CSV table of C-alpha atoms and ligand atoms in Angstrom, one decimal:
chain,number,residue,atom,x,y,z
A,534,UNK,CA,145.1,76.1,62.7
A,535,UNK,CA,143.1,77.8,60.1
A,536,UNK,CA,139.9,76.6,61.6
A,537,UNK,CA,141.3,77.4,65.2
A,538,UNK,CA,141.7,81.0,63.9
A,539,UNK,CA,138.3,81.1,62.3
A,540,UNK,CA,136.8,79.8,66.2
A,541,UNK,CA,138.7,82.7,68.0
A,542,UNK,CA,137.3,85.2,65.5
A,543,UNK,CA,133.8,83.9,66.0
A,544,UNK,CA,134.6,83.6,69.8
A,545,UNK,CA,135.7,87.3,70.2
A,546,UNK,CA,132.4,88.2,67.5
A,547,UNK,CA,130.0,86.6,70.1
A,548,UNK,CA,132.3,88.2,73.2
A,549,UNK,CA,130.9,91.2,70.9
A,550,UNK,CA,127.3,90.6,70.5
A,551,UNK,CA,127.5,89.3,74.5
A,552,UNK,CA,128.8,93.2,75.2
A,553,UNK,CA,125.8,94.5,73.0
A,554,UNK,CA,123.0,92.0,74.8
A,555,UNK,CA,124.7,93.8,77.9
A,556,UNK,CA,124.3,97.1,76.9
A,557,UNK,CA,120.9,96.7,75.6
A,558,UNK,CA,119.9,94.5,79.1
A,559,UNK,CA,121.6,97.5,81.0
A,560,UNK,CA,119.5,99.9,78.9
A,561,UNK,CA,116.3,97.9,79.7
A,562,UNK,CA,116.9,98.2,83.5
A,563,UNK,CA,114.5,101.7,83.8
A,564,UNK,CA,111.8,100.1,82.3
A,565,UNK,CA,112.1,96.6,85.2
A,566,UNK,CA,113.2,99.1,87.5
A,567,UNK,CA,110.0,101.5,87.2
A,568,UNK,CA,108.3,98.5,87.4
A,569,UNK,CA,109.6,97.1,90.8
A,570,UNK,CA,109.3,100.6,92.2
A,571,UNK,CA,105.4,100.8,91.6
A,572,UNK,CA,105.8,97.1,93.7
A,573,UNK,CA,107.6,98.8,96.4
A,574,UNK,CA,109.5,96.7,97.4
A,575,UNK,CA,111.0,98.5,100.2
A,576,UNK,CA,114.5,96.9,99.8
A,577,UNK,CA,117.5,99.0,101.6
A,578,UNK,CA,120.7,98.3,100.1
A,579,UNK,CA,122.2,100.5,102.9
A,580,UNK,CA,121.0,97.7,105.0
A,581,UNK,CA,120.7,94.7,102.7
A,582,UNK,CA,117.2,94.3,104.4
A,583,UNK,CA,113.8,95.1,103.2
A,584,UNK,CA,111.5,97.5,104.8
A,585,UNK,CA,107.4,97.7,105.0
A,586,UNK,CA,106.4,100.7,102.4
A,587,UNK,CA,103.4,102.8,102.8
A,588,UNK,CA,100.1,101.5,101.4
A,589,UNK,CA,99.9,103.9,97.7
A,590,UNK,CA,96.4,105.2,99.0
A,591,UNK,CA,94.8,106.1,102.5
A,592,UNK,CA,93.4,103.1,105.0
A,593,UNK,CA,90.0,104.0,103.9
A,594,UNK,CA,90.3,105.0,100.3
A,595,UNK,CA,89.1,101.2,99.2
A,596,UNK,CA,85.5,101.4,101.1
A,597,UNK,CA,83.3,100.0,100.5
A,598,UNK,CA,85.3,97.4,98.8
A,599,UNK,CA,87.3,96.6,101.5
A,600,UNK,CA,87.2,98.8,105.2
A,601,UNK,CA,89.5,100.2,106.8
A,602,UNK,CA,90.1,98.0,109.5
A,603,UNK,CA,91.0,95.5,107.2
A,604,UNK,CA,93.4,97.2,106.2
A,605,UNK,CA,94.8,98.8,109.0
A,606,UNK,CA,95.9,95.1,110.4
A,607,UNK,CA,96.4,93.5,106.9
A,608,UNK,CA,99.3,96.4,105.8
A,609,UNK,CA,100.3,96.9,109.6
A,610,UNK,CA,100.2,93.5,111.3
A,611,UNK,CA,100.5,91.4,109.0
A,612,UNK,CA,102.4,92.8,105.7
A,613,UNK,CA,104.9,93.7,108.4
A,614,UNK,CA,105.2,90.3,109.8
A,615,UNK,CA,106.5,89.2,106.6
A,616,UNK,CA,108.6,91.8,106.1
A,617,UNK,CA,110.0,91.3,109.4
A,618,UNK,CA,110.2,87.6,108.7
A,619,UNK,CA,112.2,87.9,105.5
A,620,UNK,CA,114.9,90.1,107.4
A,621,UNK,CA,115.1,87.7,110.1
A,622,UNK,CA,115.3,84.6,107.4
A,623,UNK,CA,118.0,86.7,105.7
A,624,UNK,CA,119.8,87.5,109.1
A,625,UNK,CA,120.1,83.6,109.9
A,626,UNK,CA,121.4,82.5,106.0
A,627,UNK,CA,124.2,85.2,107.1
A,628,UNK,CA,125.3,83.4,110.4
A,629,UNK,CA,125.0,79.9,108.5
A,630,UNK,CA,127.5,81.5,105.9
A,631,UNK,CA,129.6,83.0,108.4
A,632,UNK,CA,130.0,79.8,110.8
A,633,UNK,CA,128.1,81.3,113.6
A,634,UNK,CA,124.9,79.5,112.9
A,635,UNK,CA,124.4,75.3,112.7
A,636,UNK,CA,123.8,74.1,108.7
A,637,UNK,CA,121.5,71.8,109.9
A,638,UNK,CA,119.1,74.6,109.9
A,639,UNK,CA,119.1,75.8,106.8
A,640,UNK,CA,116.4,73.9,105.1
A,641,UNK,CA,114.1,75.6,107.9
A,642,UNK,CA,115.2,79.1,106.9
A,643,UNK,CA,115.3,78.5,103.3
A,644,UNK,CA,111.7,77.5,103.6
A,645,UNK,CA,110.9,81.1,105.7
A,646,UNK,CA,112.7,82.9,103.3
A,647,UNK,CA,110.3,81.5,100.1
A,648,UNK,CA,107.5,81.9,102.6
A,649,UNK,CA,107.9,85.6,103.7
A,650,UNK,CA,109.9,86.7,101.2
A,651,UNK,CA,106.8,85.6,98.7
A,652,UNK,CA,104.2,86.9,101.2
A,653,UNK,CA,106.4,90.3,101.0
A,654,UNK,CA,106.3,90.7,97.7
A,655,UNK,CA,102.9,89.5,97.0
A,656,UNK,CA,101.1,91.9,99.6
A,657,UNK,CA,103.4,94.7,97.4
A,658,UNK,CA,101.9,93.7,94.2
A,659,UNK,CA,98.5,93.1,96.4
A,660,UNK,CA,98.4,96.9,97.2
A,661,UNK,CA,99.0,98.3,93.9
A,662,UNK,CA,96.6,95.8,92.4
A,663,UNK,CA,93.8,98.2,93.7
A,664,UNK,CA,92.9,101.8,93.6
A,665,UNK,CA,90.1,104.0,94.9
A,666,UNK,CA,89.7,105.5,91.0
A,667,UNK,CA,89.7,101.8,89.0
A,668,UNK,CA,88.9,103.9,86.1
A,669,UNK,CA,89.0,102.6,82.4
A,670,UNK,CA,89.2,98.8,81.5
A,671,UNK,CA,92.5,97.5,79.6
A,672,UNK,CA,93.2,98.9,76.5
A,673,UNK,CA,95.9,98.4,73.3
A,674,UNK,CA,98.3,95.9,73.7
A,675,UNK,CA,97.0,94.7,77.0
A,676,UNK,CA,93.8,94.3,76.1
A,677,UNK,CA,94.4,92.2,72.9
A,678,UNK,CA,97.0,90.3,75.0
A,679,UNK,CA,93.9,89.4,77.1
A,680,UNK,CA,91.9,88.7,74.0
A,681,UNK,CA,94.7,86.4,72.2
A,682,UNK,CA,95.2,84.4,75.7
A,683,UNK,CA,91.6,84.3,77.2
A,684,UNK,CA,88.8,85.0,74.5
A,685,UNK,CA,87.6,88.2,76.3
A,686,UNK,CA,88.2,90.3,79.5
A,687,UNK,CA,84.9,88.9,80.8
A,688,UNK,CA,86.2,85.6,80.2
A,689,UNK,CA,89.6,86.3,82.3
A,690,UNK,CA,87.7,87.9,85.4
A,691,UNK,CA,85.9,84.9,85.1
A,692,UNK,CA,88.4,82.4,85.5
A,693,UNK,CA,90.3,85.2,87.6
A,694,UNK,CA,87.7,84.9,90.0
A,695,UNK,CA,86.2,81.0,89.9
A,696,UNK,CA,90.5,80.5,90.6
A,697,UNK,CA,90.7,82.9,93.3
A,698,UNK,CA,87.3,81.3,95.1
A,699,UNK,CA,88.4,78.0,94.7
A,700,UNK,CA,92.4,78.3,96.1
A,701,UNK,CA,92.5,75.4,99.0
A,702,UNK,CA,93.0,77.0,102.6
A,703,UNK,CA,95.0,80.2,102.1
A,704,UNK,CA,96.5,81.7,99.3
A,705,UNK,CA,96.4,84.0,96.1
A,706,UNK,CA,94.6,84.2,92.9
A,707,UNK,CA,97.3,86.1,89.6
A,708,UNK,CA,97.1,87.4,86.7
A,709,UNK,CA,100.6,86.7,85.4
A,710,UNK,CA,102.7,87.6,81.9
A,711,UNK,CA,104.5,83.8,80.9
A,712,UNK,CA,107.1,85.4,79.0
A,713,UNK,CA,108.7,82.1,77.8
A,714,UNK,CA,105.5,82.0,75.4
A,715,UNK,CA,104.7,85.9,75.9
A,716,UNK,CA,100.8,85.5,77.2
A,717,UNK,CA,98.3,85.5,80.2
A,718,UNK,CA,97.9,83.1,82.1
A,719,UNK,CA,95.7,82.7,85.9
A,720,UNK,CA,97.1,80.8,88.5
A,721,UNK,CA,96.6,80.2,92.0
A,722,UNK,CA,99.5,80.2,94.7
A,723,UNK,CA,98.7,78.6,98.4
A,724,UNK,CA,100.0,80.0,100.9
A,725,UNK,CA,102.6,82.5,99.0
A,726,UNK,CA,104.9,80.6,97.5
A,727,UNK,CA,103.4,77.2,96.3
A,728,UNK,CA,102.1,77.1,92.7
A,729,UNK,CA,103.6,78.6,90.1
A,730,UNK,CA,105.9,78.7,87.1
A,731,UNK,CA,109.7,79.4,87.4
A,732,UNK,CA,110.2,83.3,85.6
A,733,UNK,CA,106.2,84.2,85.2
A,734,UNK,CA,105.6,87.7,86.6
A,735,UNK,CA,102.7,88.4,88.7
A,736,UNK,CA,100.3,91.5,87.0
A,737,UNK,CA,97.7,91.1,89.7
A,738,UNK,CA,97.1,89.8,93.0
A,739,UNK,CA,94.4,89.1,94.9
A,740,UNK,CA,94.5,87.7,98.5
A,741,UNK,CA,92.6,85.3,99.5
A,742,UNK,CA,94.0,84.2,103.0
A,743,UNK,CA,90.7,85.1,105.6
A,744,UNK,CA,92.8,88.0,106.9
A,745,UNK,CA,92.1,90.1,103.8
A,746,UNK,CA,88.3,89.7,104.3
A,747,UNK,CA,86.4,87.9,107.1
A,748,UNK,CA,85.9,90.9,109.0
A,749,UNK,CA,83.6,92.1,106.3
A,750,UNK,CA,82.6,89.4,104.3
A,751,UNK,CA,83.2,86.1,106.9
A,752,UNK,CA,82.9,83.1,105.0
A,753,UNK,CA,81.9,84.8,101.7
A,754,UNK,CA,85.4,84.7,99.8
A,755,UNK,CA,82.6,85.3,96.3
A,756,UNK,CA,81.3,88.7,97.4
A,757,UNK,CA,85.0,90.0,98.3
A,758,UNK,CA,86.3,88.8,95.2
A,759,UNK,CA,83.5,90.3,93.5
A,760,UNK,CA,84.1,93.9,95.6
A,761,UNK,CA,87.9,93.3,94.0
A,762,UNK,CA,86.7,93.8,90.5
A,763,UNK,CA,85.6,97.3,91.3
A,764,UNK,CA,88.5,98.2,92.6
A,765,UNK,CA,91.2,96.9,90.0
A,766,UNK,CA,94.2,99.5,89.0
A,767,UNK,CA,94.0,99.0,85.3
A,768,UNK,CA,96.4,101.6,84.5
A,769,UNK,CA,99.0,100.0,87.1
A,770,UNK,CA,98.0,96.5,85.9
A,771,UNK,CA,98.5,97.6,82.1
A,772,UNK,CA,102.3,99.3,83.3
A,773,UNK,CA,103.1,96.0,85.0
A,774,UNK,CA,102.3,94.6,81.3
A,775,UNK,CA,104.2,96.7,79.5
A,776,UNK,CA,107.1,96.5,81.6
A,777,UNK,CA,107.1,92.5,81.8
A,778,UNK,CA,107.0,92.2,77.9
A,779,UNK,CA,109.2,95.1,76.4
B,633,MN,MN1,97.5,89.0,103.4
């Protein structure tokens, strides 16, 4: 009985320190929230769907890095085919759940929804990885994060880039915060979705499908992942940072 009493006391303390992990979770949300705004994500809850945001900077703002036609079909064409692909993903789960819609089906639109749901939210991240003013190079916390996890900045880009060359067919080269161990790491991802760990969150993107450069560069992925590194928003990439490990 005693020991019974004792358990119910430390039940309701922990129902305590739950309500204050709550709180403090709640409190965290601006910081997660800014942070999924400067993705722009585009999600409606009006509509439950997602829509295609704007790019952050004018068509041409990236030349000579990346022109304008490029972009033009990368954020209009294809960005939006994701976007429309996720909604219609979305729209099918609903009519499975509802009974209007076969179940035998829903392995094929789970896959489209990890398929354009990623290649949503990577083009997001994609678009703010960049900026016509790259200005300054990391700095404070991020840049000893990038120390303590890769030696040197120069010795991320490096494996930033020899990762992003080398993804097979189409995909995406990261920079990514592993907050289970709270450092950098680079990874690849083919396609959108395939490669990666459960819970990391994506800092940087680059795309490497063909869409995002053979009218420029053709077959030389090297010189537009070069053009990349002139163009990187370090002050976005840093707030991604900061945001994933407050
Ligand atoms: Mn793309």
């Amino acid at each position: 009985m005693h020991t019974q009493q004792i358990d119910r006391r430390t039940a309701i303390t922990s129902i305590g320190v739950a309500a204050v992990a709550g709180a403090a979770a709640l409190s965290a949300r601006p910081v997660h929230a800014a942070m999924l705004a400067d993705e722009q994500t585009g999600f409606d809850p009006a509509t439950n769907r997602y829509t295609l945001p704007p790019l952050p900077y004018a068509y041409n703002a990236l030349e000579p890095a990346i022109d304008e036609q490029t972009m033009r079909l990368h954020h209009d064409k294809h960005h939006a085919g994701y976007v429309r692909g996720l909604n219609k993903a979305l729209d099918h789960l609903d009519a499975i759940r509802s009974g209007s819609e076969d179940t035998s089906l829903i392995k094929h639109w789970s896959r489209e929804l990890a398929f354009h749901g990623s290649g949503h939210r990577n083009h997001s991240i994609f678009w703010n990885s960049m900026t016509p003013d790259s200005g300054s190079k990391p700095e404070g916390a991020f840049a000893d994060a990038i120390k303590a996890s890769f030696g040197s900045l120069d010795a991320m880009l490096a494996q930033f880039n020899a990762a992003s060359k080398s993804v097979e067919g189409s995909g995406w080269g990261w920079l990514v915060y592993e907050p289970t161990a709270r450092k950098l790491l680079v990874m690849q991802s083919e396609k959108h979705q395939n490669l990666t760990i459960w819970g990391v969150v994506p800092l940087m993107g680059i795309d490497v499908w063909e869409h995002a450069y053979y009218l420029k560069y053709q077959n030389r992925r090297a010189d537009y992942i070069a053009a990349f590194t002139t163009i990187i928003n370090w002050a976005g990439v840093s707030q991604r940072f900061a945001a994933a490990s407050s």
